[in-house]
Amino acid sequence: MNFVIDCSLRMPSYSQKINVDLNSNENGAIKTDDKNKKEERKYASAENISNSAPVGLSPNQIIAFALRDFLGASSTVVSALDNEGEQPSQSNAGPTLPYIDEHVDDATQSEEEQPLARDTDDVLNNAACRLRRWKAASRKLRRPRIIDNLCVNDVKEGVSKTNNSGHTDLADRLRSLAAAGNMSASAGELLSLAPPPPAATAPPSPGCLLSPSLADQSSAEYFGSSPECCTDSVGLENTPGAPVPPPGPRYKLATEGTLRVCCFQHTRTVVVKILAAKFLRRWETHVLCLQEEYIVSKTPSGLLEQALSYSCMQEVYCISRWDSARKYCLRIVMSLGSLLLQANDAYTRDQWYHSIVWRRNMIRYKKFLTKTIRKEVVMKELKNMVDFVMTTPLQDESVTRDPLQILTNLLSEKKESPDWEEWAENTTSVAAPLLAERCASGELCALLARLCRRRPRAAPLPALAPPVRRVLTRNVDFARAPNARQLVKDYISALSAHNSGAALVRRFVEVTHGGRASCPHPRAAPNLAAVALAALDEYYRHSTLPHQCDDKEDEVLCFADILEHMCEYEDWLVVVGAVLQPVPLCVGAMSCPRVAQRLANVLGALSRDQRCAAHACVAPARAARSSPPSWLKAAAPSDPLLAIPQQKLCQLWGSMIGSLLHCCCKRKSFLQSLSKQLPDFVIVALTEHESALESLCLMLEWEVASGEQTQLEIIAALQGTELGQKYYKDLCERQQNLQRLQAEGGPRRLALPVRATDADVAALLDAGALGNLECLSLAFTSVTSACAHHLIKLPSLRYLNLWATKFGDSGVQLIAEHLPRLQVLNLCETPVSDKGIEALSGLSNLRRLNLNSTKLSAEAFQILRQRLPQLQEYDIRYTEAW
């Protein structure tokens, strides 16, 4: 079959004669025959093309622009002048031909196009010419150097031009080139050759796409080496230079699914292509499984009788044009043929596309990075892997595990070499975006911690900051992740090793907390405090007494500074107090003056806080260690464990006692628990500390101090100072007044009006003769737990009605300790809970109890019934125990 063709660089019209030799296409040239002579014409050179190509392109890209206009029905003259100096005529080209595999609906064609489409000879002639040119252009554009030029970023005159293309077919590549060059006229004609993919088409293949470079990122995006550049990297994915996943849905890594499969060989002639057309292909249904290195079928027969290796795949892409019956197809190009995978919908097709690309690239990266010796090549390929991982829309455990395992292997293979530190620094810096978005494994944390220990002043702190913060914000148990804790510890030590180490450590705490009023990560504070305490305990565990300070302690003082800096935030202060409540530090750490001074600042911040959850942490804990049981014991002036001056120690201890007495611990049981520390009260009282003087007076008033000798010691301590004498005089007057009221008698029953408040109760009990009051009704009044301090001054009280008041748990606990004669108690419709109700078990004389409409639980009521067997009447309606 021979055809005659006019060889001008334009799309041939249907009136031309075409002469194509189907067996010769070695050089990609086209043999043509004009009316008078026959000659061979080649592609236009880059020097002769200047009108359509933009300025600044490489010669190969200029040739690609010429190929674009050569393949399309361009109205722009881009071909070279012929030998006779005449320009080719700009005639309208013939109708656009469809793809070989493209379905054309005859109903949508015009009346002029239908006869031409049915004309077999014209279709074959134009298809042959089109095929020759297509193959010639594809051979040039598939060279790796040109592919790289088509994919890199060209920046000129401040305008960034990004050529994003992942398919290997010529039309898609030239379409992106036309869009990048702002060639609107030719681009429209080019789109007629290769229409844009539909919205559901998957993004370009990352295998041949170079993501934006990370070299232009500023160090200020990470936690830098100076306080000025220590910025939070949260939201790093939104920075302009960082690679981000393409917009659209996210996918799980496909492992198994049912797809339709079709296989066809690459054709070399038009006849074979027609015989291999889509209407003659055979489709099979297979259940495919994506394994680590192969794609296998659960029914190995037919087209997939053998496993399909990822290494034999040349290209993988989604077919942008297909007929309506089979439009969700995926094409896998191999050396001898292609494999079509058809899914039921676009989402499934895109999921399999990204999954196959992921498996294929991960295998390539594993083999290349572990076998290459040249460091610069490894770093370049590692950067490509990081960009690929950061831009994939897959969200799966493998996406997190496999890249970090490759990075771990890179750091481990040269672990014993002398230049490992430099190698680890470069590798970590390149993999910084990956470390910022993925959780590091235990082995990787150990390697990064080793880098911080070996070269603390040269460690890549910006790259290590994200994984350190990720450990602090997401770790739940350091006992199962000791390497993660070691990484945080060594990273903080590396920060403190710099010249501005103190400022860096402070900035690190600030960045970890965040700029909000409260930290958004609930695990950050306990994890950071645990790391600091573990570092202090590890250093001072085997220290000998007496302690001697040396220069080595500078390495560990930064962890004591961290505890002090954490107390600057209100939400973290409670967490630090809870961690420190059982006194987790060894004696050697507290005997160091520099560490003890920082701990004293932490205890001072806890004692000044008005919240019970904060200042109560200095009191003994139920599960505390036997020695010391609490910070009140560790900072006791009589036998201190904290190595701070005596005067500051007394002020600290008095502040802790004052915060407890003025809030939740002004109770008889609390003073009884501290009766063994009476010498400490006496020492602090001699410094005229008001809290210690008040405590000694309460011990006498509530008869906490047993024995005449103990009472004499307290009286002597009170009379030792002028302020103490004043406190003791007021105590004596209260006692004498109480004795006088009891002697004079007075009313035995009293009921206050509905508008009564805590101030009214205080004024009444202080001024009236109510020493013998036995029955008191405060029902439906506005009293709260604050009036309990006045109610305990009625030792003869037997009946107390608190119905529908705001009397809470703290008030119930106080009257349970100081009113042992109470027989009837009405707490109906009060906010008391199990915490206050359990304290009633100490009222051995209680006979009647009303807990209607309270927060009583069934468990608390069972305990109360066991401890109060003499309880005769009780009301628990509308409670959980009912």
mmCIF file with all atom_site columns, N, CA, C and O in Angstrom, residues 64 91 158 184 209 341 350 412 449 489 519 549 554 593 603 743 870:
data_model
loop_
_atom_site.group_PDB
_atom_site.id
_atom_site.type_symbol
_atom_site.label_atom_id
_atom_site.label_alt_id
_atom_site.label_comp_id
_atom_site.label_asym_id
_atom_site.label_entity_id
_atom_site.label_seq_id
_atom_site.pdbx_PDB_ins_code
_atom_site.Cartn_x
_atom_site.Cartn_y
_atom_site.Cartn_z
_atom_site.occupancy
_atom_site.B_iso_or_equiv
_atom_site.pdbx_formal_charge
_atom_site.auth_seq_id
_atom_site.auth_comp_id
_atom_site.auth_asym_id
_atom_site.auth_atom_id
_atom_site.pdbx_PDB_model_num
ATOM 1  N N  . ALA A 1 64  ? 10.198  20.838 20.616  1.00 0.00 ? 64  ALA A N  1
ATOM 2  C CA . ALA A 1 64  ? 8.902   20.338 21.064  1.00 0.00 ? 64  ALA A CA 1
ATOM 3  C C  . ALA A 1 64  ? 7.781   21.289 20.670  1.00 0.00 ? 64  ALA A C  1
ATOM 4  O O  . ALA A 1 64  ? 6.686   20.868 20.289  1.00 0.00 ? 64  ALA A O  1
ATOM 5  N N  . SER A 1 91  ? -3.602  27.158 4.955   1.00 0.00 ? 91  SER A N  1
ATOM 6  C CA . SER A 1 91  ? -4.927  26.617 4.635   1.00 0.00 ? 91  SER A CA 1
ATOM 7  C C  . SER A 1 91  ? -5.486  25.894 5.822   1.00 0.00 ? 91  SER A C  1
ATOM 8  O O  . SER A 1 91  ? -4.771  25.398 6.665   1.00 0.00 ? 91  SER A O  1
ATOM 9  N N  . GLY A 1 158 ? 10.683  36.766 37.377  1.00 0.00 ? 158 GLY A N  1
ATOM 10 C CA . GLY A 1 158 ? 9.843   36.746 38.570  1.00 0.00 ? 158 GLY A CA 1
ATOM 11 C C  . GLY A 1 158 ? 8.593   35.913 38.429  1.00 0.00 ? 158 GLY A C  1
ATOM 12 O O  . GLY A 1 158 ? 7.776   35.877 39.333  1.00 0.00 ? 158 GLY A O  1
ATOM 13 N N  . SER A 1 184 ? -1.738  30.604 23.573  1.00 0.00 ? 184 SER A N  1
ATOM 14 C CA . SER A 1 184 ? -3.170  30.325 23.606  1.00 0.00 ? 184 SER A CA 1
ATOM 15 C C  . SER A 1 184 ? -3.678  29.808 22.278  1.00 0.00 ? 184 SER A C  1
ATOM 16 O O  . SER A 1 184 ? -4.526  28.913 22.227  1.00 0.00 ? 184 SER A O  1
ATOM 17 N N  . LEU A 1 209 ? 7.538   13.077 37.951  1.00 0.00 ? 209 LEU A N  1
ATOM 18 C CA . LEU A 1 209 ? 7.241   14.461 38.308  1.00 0.00 ? 209 LEU A CA 1
ATOM 19 C C  . LEU A 1 209 ? 8.222   14.919 39.372  1.00 0.00 ? 209 LEU A C  1
ATOM 20 O O  . LEU A 1 209 ? 8.345   14.303 40.423  1.00 0.00 ? 209 LEU A O  1
ATOM 21 N N  . LEU A 1 341 ? -6.445  -1.903 33.059  1.00 0.00 ? 341 LEU A N  1
ATOM 22 C CA . LEU A 1 341 ? -7.207  -2.285 34.246  1.00 0.00 ? 341 LEU A CA 1
ATOM 23 C C  . LEU A 1 341 ? -8.416  -1.366 34.324  1.00 0.00 ? 341 LEU A C  1
ATOM 24 O O  . LEU A 1 341 ? -8.278  -0.144 34.364  1.00 0.00 ? 341 LEU A O  1
ATOM 25 N N  . ASP A 1 350 ? -8.465  5.663  40.609  1.00 0.00 ? 350 ASP A N  1
ATOM 26 C CA . ASP A 1 350 ? -7.401  6.521  41.138  1.00 0.00 ? 350 ASP A CA 1
ATOM 27 C C  . ASP A 1 350 ? -6.716  5.883  42.328  1.00 0.00 ? 350 ASP A C  1
ATOM 28 O O  . ASP A 1 350 ? -5.509  6.042  42.520  1.00 0.00 ? 350 ASP A O  1
ATOM 29 N N  . SER A 1 412 ? 21.816  3.793  59.306  1.00 0.00 ? 412 SER A N  1
ATOM 30 C CA . SER A 1 412 ? 22.411  2.649  60.013  1.00 0.00 ? 412 SER A CA 1
ATOM 31 C C  . SER A 1 412 ? 23.563  2.015  59.255  1.00 0.00 ? 412 SER A C  1
ATOM 32 O O  . SER A 1 412 ? 24.443  1.414  59.867  1.00 0.00 ? 412 SER A O  1
ATOM 33 N N  . ALA A 1 449 ? 19.110  10.534 68.244  1.00 0.00 ? 449 ALA A N  1
ATOM 34 C CA . ALA A 1 449 ? 19.664  10.861 69.555  1.00 0.00 ? 449 ALA A CA 1
ATOM 35 C C  . ALA A 1 449 ? 21.175  10.680 69.572  1.00 0.00 ? 449 ALA A C  1
ATOM 36 O O  . ALA A 1 449 ? 21.907  11.469 70.203  1.00 0.00 ? 449 ALA A O  1
ATOM 37 N N  . LYS A 1 489 ? 15.624  14.090 75.276  1.00 0.00 ? 489 LYS A N  1
ATOM 38 C CA . LYS A 1 489 ? 16.654  14.470 76.247  1.00 0.00 ? 489 LYS A CA 1
ATOM 39 C C  . LYS A 1 489 ? 17.914  14.963 75.548  1.00 0.00 ? 489 LYS A C  1
ATOM 40 O O  . LYS A 1 489 ? 18.465  16.035 75.889  1.00 0.00 ? 489 LYS A O  1
ATOM 41 N N  . CYS A 1 519 ? -2.335  24.960 76.062  1.00 0.00 ? 519 CYS A N  1
ATOM 42 C CA . CYS A 1 519 ? -1.665  24.113 75.074  1.00 0.00 ? 519 CYS A CA 1
ATOM 43 C C  . CYS A 1 519 ? -2.687  23.182 74.426  1.00 0.00 ? 519 CYS A C  1
ATOM 44 O O  . CYS A 1 519 ? -3.464  22.517 75.127  1.00 0.00 ? 519 CYS A O  1
ATOM 45 N N  . CYS A 1 549 ? 29.537  20.904 93.681  1.00 0.00 ? 549 CYS A N  1
ATOM 46 C CA . CYS A 1 549 ? 29.186  21.368 92.341  1.00 0.00 ? 549 CYS A CA 1
ATOM 47 C C  . CYS A 1 549 ? 30.421  21.354 91.437  1.00 0.00 ? 549 CYS A C  1
ATOM 48 O O  . CYS A 1 549 ? 31.534  21.652 91.881  1.00 0.00 ? 549 CYS A O  1
ATOM 49 N N  . ASP A 1 554 ? 26.416  21.662 84.366  1.00 0.00 ? 554 ASP A N  1
ATOM 50 C CA . ASP A 1 554 ? 25.804  22.587 83.406  1.00 0.00 ? 554 ASP A CA 1
ATOM 51 C C  . ASP A 1 554 ? 25.007  21.846 82.342  1.00 0.00 ? 554 ASP A C  1
ATOM 52 O O  . ASP A 1 554 ? 24.073  22.401 81.749  1.00 0.00 ? 554 ASP A O  1
ATOM 53 N N  . PRO A 1 593 ? 22.711  22.858 95.232  1.00 0.00 ? 593 PRO A N  1
ATOM 54 C CA . PRO A 1 593 ? 22.131  24.190 95.456  1.00 0.00 ? 593 PRO A CA 1
ATOM 55 C C  . PRO A 1 593 ? 21.497  24.795 94.217  1.00 0.00 ? 593 PRO A C  1
ATOM 56 O O  . PRO A 1 593 ? 20.444  25.439 94.295  1.00 0.00 ? 593 PRO A O  1
ATOM 57 N N  . LEU A 1 603 ? 8.141   25.374 93.506  1.00 0.00 ? 603 LEU A N  1
ATOM 58 C CA . LEU A 1 603 ? 7.254   25.223 94.654  1.00 0.00 ? 603 LEU A CA 1
ATOM 59 C C  . LEU A 1 603 ? 6.624   26.567 95.039  1.00 0.00 ? 603 LEU A C  1
ATOM 60 O O  . LEU A 1 603 ? 5.456   26.614 95.467  1.00 0.00 ? 603 LEU A O  1
ATOM 61 N N  . ALA A 1 743 ? -21.914 29.098 129.562 1.00 0.00 ? 743 ALA A N  1
ATOM 62 C CA . ALA A 1 743 ? -22.354 29.220 130.959 1.00 0.00 ? 743 ALA A CA 1
ATOM 63 C C  . ALA A 1 743 ? -23.663 29.996 131.063 1.00 0.00 ? 743 ALA A C  1
ATOM 64 O O  . ALA A 1 743 ? -24.521 29.699 131.903 1.00 0.00 ? 743 ALA A O  1
ATOM 65 N N  . GLN A 1 870 ? -25.422 2.000  112.903 1.00 0.00 ? 870 GLN A N  1
ATOM 66 C CA . GLN A 1 870 ? -26.451 2.519  113.812 1.00 0.00 ? 870 GLN A CA 1
ATOM 67 C C  . GLN A 1 870 ? -27.391 3.496  113.113 1.00 0.00 ? 870 GLN A C  1
ATOM 68 O O  . GLN A 1 870 ? -28.327 4.028  113.746 1.00 0.00 ? 870 GLN A O  1
#
